[in-house]
CSV table of C-alpha atoms in Angstrom, one decimal:
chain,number,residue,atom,x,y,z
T,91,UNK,CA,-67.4,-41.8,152.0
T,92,UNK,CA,-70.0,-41.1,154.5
T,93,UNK,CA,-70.8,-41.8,157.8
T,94,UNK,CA,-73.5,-44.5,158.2
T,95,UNK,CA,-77.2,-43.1,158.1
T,96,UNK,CA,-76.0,-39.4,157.1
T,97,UNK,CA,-76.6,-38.3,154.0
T,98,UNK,CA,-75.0,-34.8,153.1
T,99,UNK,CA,-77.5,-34.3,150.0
T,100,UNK,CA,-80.6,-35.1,152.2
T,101,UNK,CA,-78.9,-33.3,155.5
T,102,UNK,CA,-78.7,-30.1,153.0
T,103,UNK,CA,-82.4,-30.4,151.5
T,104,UNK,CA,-83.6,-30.7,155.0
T,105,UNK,CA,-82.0,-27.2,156.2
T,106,UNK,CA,-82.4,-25.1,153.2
T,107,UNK,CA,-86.1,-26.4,153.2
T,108,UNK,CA,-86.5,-25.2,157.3
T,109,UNK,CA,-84.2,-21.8,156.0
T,110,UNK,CA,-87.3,-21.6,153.0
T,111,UNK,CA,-89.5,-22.3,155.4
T,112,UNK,CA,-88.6,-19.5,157.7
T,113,UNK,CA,-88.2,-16.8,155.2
T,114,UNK,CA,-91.5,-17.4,153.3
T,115,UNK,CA,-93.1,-16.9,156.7
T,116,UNK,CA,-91.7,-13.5,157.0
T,117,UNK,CA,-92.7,-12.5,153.7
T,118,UNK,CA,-96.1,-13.6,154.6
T,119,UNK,CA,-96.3,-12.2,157.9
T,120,UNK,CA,-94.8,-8.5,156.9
T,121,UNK,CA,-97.5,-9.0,153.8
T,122,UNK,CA,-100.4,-10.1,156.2
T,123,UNK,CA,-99.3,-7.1,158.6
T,124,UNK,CA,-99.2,-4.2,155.8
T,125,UNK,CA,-102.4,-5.6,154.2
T,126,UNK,CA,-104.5,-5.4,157.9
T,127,UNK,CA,-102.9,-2.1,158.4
T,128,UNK,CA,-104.2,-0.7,155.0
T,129,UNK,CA,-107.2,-2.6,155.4
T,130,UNK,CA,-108.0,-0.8,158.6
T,131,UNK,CA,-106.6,2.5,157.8
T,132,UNK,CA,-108.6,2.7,154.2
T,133,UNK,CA,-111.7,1.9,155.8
T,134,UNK,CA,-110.8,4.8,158.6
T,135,UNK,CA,-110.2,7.7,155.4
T,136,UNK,CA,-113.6,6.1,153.7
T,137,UNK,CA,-115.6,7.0,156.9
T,138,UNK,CA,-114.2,10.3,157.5
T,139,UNK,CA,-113.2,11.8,154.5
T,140,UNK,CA,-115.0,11.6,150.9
T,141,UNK,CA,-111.6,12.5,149.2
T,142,UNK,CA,-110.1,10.8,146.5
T,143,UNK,CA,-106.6,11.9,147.2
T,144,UNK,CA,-106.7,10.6,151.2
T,145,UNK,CA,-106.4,7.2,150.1
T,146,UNK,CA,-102.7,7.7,148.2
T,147,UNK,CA,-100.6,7.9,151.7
T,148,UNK,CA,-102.0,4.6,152.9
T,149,UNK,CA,-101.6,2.7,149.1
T,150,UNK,CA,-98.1,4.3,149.5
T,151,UNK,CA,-97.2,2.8,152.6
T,152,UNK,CA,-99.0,-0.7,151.5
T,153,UNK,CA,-96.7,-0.5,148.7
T,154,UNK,CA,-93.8,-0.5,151.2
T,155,UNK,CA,-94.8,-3.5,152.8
T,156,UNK,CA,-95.8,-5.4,150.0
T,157,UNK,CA,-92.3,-4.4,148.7
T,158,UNK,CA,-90.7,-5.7,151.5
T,159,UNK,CA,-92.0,-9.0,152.0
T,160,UNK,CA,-91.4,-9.3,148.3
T,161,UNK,CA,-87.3,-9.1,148.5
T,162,UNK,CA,-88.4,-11.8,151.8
T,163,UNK,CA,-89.9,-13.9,148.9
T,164,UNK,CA,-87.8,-13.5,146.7
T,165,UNK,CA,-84.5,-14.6,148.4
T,166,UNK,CA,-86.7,-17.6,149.4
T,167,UNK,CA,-87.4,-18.1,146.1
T,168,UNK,CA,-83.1,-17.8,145.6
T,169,UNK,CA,-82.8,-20.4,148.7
T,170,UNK,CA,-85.4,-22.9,146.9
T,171,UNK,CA,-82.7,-22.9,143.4
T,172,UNK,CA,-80.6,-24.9,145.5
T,173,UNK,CA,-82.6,-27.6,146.2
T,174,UNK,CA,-85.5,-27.6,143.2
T,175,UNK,CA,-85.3,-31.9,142.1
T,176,UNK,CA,-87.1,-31.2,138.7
T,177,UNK,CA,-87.9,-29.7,135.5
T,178,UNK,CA,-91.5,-28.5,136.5
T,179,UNK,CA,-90.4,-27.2,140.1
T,180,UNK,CA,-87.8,-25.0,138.6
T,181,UNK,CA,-90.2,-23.6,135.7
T,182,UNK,CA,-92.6,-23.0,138.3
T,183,UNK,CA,-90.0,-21.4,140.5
T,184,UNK,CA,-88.8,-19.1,137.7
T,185,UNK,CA,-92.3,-18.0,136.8
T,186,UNK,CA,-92.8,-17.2,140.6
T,187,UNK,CA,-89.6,-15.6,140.7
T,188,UNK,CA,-90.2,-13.6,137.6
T,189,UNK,CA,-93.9,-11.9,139.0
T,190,UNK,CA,-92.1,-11.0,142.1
T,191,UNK,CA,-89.1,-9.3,140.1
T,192,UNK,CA,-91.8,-7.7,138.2
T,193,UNK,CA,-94.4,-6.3,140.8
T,194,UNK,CA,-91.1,-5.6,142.9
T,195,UNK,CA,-89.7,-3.5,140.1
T,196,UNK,CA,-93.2,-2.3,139.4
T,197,UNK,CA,-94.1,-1.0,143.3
T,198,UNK,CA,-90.4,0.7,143.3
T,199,UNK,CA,-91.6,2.7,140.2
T,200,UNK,CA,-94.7,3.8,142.0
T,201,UNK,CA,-93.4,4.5,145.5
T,202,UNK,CA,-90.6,6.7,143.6
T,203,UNK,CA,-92.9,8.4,141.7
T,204,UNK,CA,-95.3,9.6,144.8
T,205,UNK,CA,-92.4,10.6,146.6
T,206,UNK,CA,-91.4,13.2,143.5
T,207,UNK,CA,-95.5,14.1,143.2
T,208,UNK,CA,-95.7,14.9,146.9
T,209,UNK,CA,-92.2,16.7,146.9
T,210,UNK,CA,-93.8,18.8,144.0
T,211,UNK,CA,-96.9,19.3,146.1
T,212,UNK,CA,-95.0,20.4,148.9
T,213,UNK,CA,-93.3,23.0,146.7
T,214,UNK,CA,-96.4,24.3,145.3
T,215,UNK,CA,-98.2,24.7,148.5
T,216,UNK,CA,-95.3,26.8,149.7
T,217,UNK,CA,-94.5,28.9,146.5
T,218,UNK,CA,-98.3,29.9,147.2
T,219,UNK,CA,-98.0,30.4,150.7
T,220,UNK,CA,-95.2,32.9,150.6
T,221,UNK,CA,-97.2,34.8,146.3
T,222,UNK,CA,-100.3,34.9,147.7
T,223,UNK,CA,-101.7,38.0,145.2
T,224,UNK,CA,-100.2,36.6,141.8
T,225,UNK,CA,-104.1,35.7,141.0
T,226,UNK,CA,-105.5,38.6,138.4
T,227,UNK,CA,-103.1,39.0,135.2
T,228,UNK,CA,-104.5,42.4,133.6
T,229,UNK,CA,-106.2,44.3,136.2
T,230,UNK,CA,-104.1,47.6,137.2
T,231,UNK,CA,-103.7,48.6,140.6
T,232,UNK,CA,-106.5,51.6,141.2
B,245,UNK,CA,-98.2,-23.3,157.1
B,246,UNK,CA,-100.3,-23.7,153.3
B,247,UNK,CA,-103.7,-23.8,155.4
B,248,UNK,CA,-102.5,-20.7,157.5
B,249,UNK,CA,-101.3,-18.4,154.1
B,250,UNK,CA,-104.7,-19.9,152.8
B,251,UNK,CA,-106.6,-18.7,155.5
B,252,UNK,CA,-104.9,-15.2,155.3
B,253,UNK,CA,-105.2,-15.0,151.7
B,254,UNK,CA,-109.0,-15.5,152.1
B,255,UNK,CA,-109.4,-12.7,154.6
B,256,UNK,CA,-107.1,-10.0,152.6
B,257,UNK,CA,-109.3,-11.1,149.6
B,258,UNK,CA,-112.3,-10.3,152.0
B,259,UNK,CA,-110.5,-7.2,153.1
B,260,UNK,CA,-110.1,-6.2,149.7
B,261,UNK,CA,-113.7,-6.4,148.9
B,262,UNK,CA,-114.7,-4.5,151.8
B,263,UNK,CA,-112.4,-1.7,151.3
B,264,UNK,CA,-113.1,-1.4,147.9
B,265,UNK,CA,-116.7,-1.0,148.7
B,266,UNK,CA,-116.1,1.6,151.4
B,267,UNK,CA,-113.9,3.9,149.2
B,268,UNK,CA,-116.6,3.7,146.6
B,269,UNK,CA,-119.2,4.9,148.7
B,270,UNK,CA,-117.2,7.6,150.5
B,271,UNK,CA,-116.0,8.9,146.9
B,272,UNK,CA,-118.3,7.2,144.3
B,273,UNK,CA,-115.8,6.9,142.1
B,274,UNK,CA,-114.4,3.8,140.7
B,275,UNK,CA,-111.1,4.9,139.4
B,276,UNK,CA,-110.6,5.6,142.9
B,277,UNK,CA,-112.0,2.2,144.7
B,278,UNK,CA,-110.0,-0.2,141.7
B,279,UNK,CA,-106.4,0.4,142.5
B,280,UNK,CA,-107.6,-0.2,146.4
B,281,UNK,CA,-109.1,-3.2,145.4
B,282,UNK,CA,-106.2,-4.4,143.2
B,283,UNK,CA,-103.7,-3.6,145.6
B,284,UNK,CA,-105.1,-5.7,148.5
B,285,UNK,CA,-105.8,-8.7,146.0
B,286,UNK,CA,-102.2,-8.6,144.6
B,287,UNK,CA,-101.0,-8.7,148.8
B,288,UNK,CA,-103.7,-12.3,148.9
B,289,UNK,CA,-102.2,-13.3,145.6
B,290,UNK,CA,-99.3,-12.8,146.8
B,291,UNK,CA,-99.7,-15.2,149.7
B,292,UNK,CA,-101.9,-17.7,147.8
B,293,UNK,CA,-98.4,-18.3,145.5
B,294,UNK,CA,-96.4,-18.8,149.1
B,295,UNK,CA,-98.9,-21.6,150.0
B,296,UNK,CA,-99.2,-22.9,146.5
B,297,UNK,CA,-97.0,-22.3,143.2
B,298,UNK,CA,-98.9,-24.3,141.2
B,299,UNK,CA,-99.3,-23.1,137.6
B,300,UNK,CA,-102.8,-21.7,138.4
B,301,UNK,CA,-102.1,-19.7,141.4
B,302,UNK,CA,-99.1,-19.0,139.0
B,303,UNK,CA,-101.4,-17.4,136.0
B,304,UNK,CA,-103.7,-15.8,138.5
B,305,UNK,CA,-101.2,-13.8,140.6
B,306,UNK,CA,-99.7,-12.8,136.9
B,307,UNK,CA,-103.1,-11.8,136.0
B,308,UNK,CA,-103.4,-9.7,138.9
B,309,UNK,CA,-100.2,-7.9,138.7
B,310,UNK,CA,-100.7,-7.1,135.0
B,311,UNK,CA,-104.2,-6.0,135.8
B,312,UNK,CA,-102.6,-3.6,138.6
B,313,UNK,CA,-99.9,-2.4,136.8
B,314,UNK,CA,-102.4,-1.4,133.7
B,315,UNK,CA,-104.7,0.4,135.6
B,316,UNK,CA,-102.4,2.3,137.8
B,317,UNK,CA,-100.4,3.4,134.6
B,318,UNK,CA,-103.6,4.1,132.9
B,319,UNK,CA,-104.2,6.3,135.5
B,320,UNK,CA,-101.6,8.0,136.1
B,321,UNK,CA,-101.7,8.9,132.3
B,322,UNK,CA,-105.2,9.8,132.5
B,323,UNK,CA,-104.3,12.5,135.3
B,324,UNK,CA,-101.3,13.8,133.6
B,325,UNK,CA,-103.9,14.4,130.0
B,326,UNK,CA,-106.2,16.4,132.4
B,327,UNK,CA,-106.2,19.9,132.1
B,328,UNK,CA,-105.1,21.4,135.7
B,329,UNK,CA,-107.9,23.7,136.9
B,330,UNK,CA,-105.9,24.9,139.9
B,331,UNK,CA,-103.2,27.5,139.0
């Protein structure tokens, strides 16, 4: 039985709607904010360097944010199962769902995978920083 | 909020252009000026399927992420197959 004009059902849609609401905004926001950031900062490396490698650190770090407001997304995306009235809504909700697991899974592959090539290049750089005259096989010192 | 992600969507779109455009010039190479390009459209289809999740934006923002996803793989294959001219 419930009190007169309150409907628990309705009460509930209403606040996991605002709590949807709320966290799709942030995903948004931390997405908007890494997407001006790279914007800006890959237009700084074109003007100043002509390098192709300059450009990985700032898709790196876009790949961080994207990340990020992803898992935002995605628990919104959790928040909305709760409350999804039909069929089509909750096919449409799992395909969303399923290209955020995806690109999430995807970008963690990447950002992994930079970290190991610039932790190689690091290593390099200083294995020929401290052999510098391992250059000329064959040639006999006179 | 759908007008504002709109709107924001539209200018990372532009974004995307732009920055694409720049990196090509400053490198003229277009394996390098894609996966920018890509990267900032996946972040506005991203925020066109937070407005929106209707089956279109649906399909595009797949599209996008599969497009991504082949190219930086492709890549990154391509650069492994390279002979290294540097040791």
């Amino acid at each position: 039985m419930t009190a007169e004009g309150f409907d628990p059902e309705e009460a509930l849609q209403s606040t996991v709607g605002l709590l949807v609401t709320v966290v799709e905004a942030c995903g948004a926001v931390v997405i908007v904010v890494g997407a001006l950031w790279a914007f800006i900062r890959f237009v700084g490396v074109g003007l100043r360097r002509r390098d192709a490698s300059a450009f990985v650190p700032v898709r790196l770090v876009l790949g961080r944010f994207l990340a990020l407001g992803l898992e935002f997304q995605l628990a919104s995306d959790v928040l909305r199962t709760a409350v999804a009235p039909s069929w089509e809504q909750l096919g449409q909700l799992a395909a969303v769902a399923a290209i955020r697991t995806a690109l999430n899974y995807f970008l963690s592959r990447e950002i992994a995978e930079e970290r190991r090539q610039v932790a190689e290049d690091e290593q390099d750089a200083r294995d020929r920083a401290t052999q510098p005259d391992q250059t000329r096989p064959g040639t006999a010192p006179t | 909020m759908n007008v504002a992600l709109d709107l924001a969507a539209l200018t990372v779109s532009a974004a995307a252009l732009v920055s694409a455009v720049v990196v090509l010039l400053s490198t003229r190479r277009p394996s390098a000026a894609l996966p920018v390009l890509l990267d900032l459209l996946t972040a506005a289809g991203l925020l066109r399927l937070a407005a929106d999740p209707s089956w279109q934006r649906i399909a595009g923002a797949a599209a996008i992420v599969a497009l991504r996803h082949l190219l930086v793989h492709g890549l990154h294959v391509g650069a492994r197959t390279r002979p290294s001219s540097t040791r």
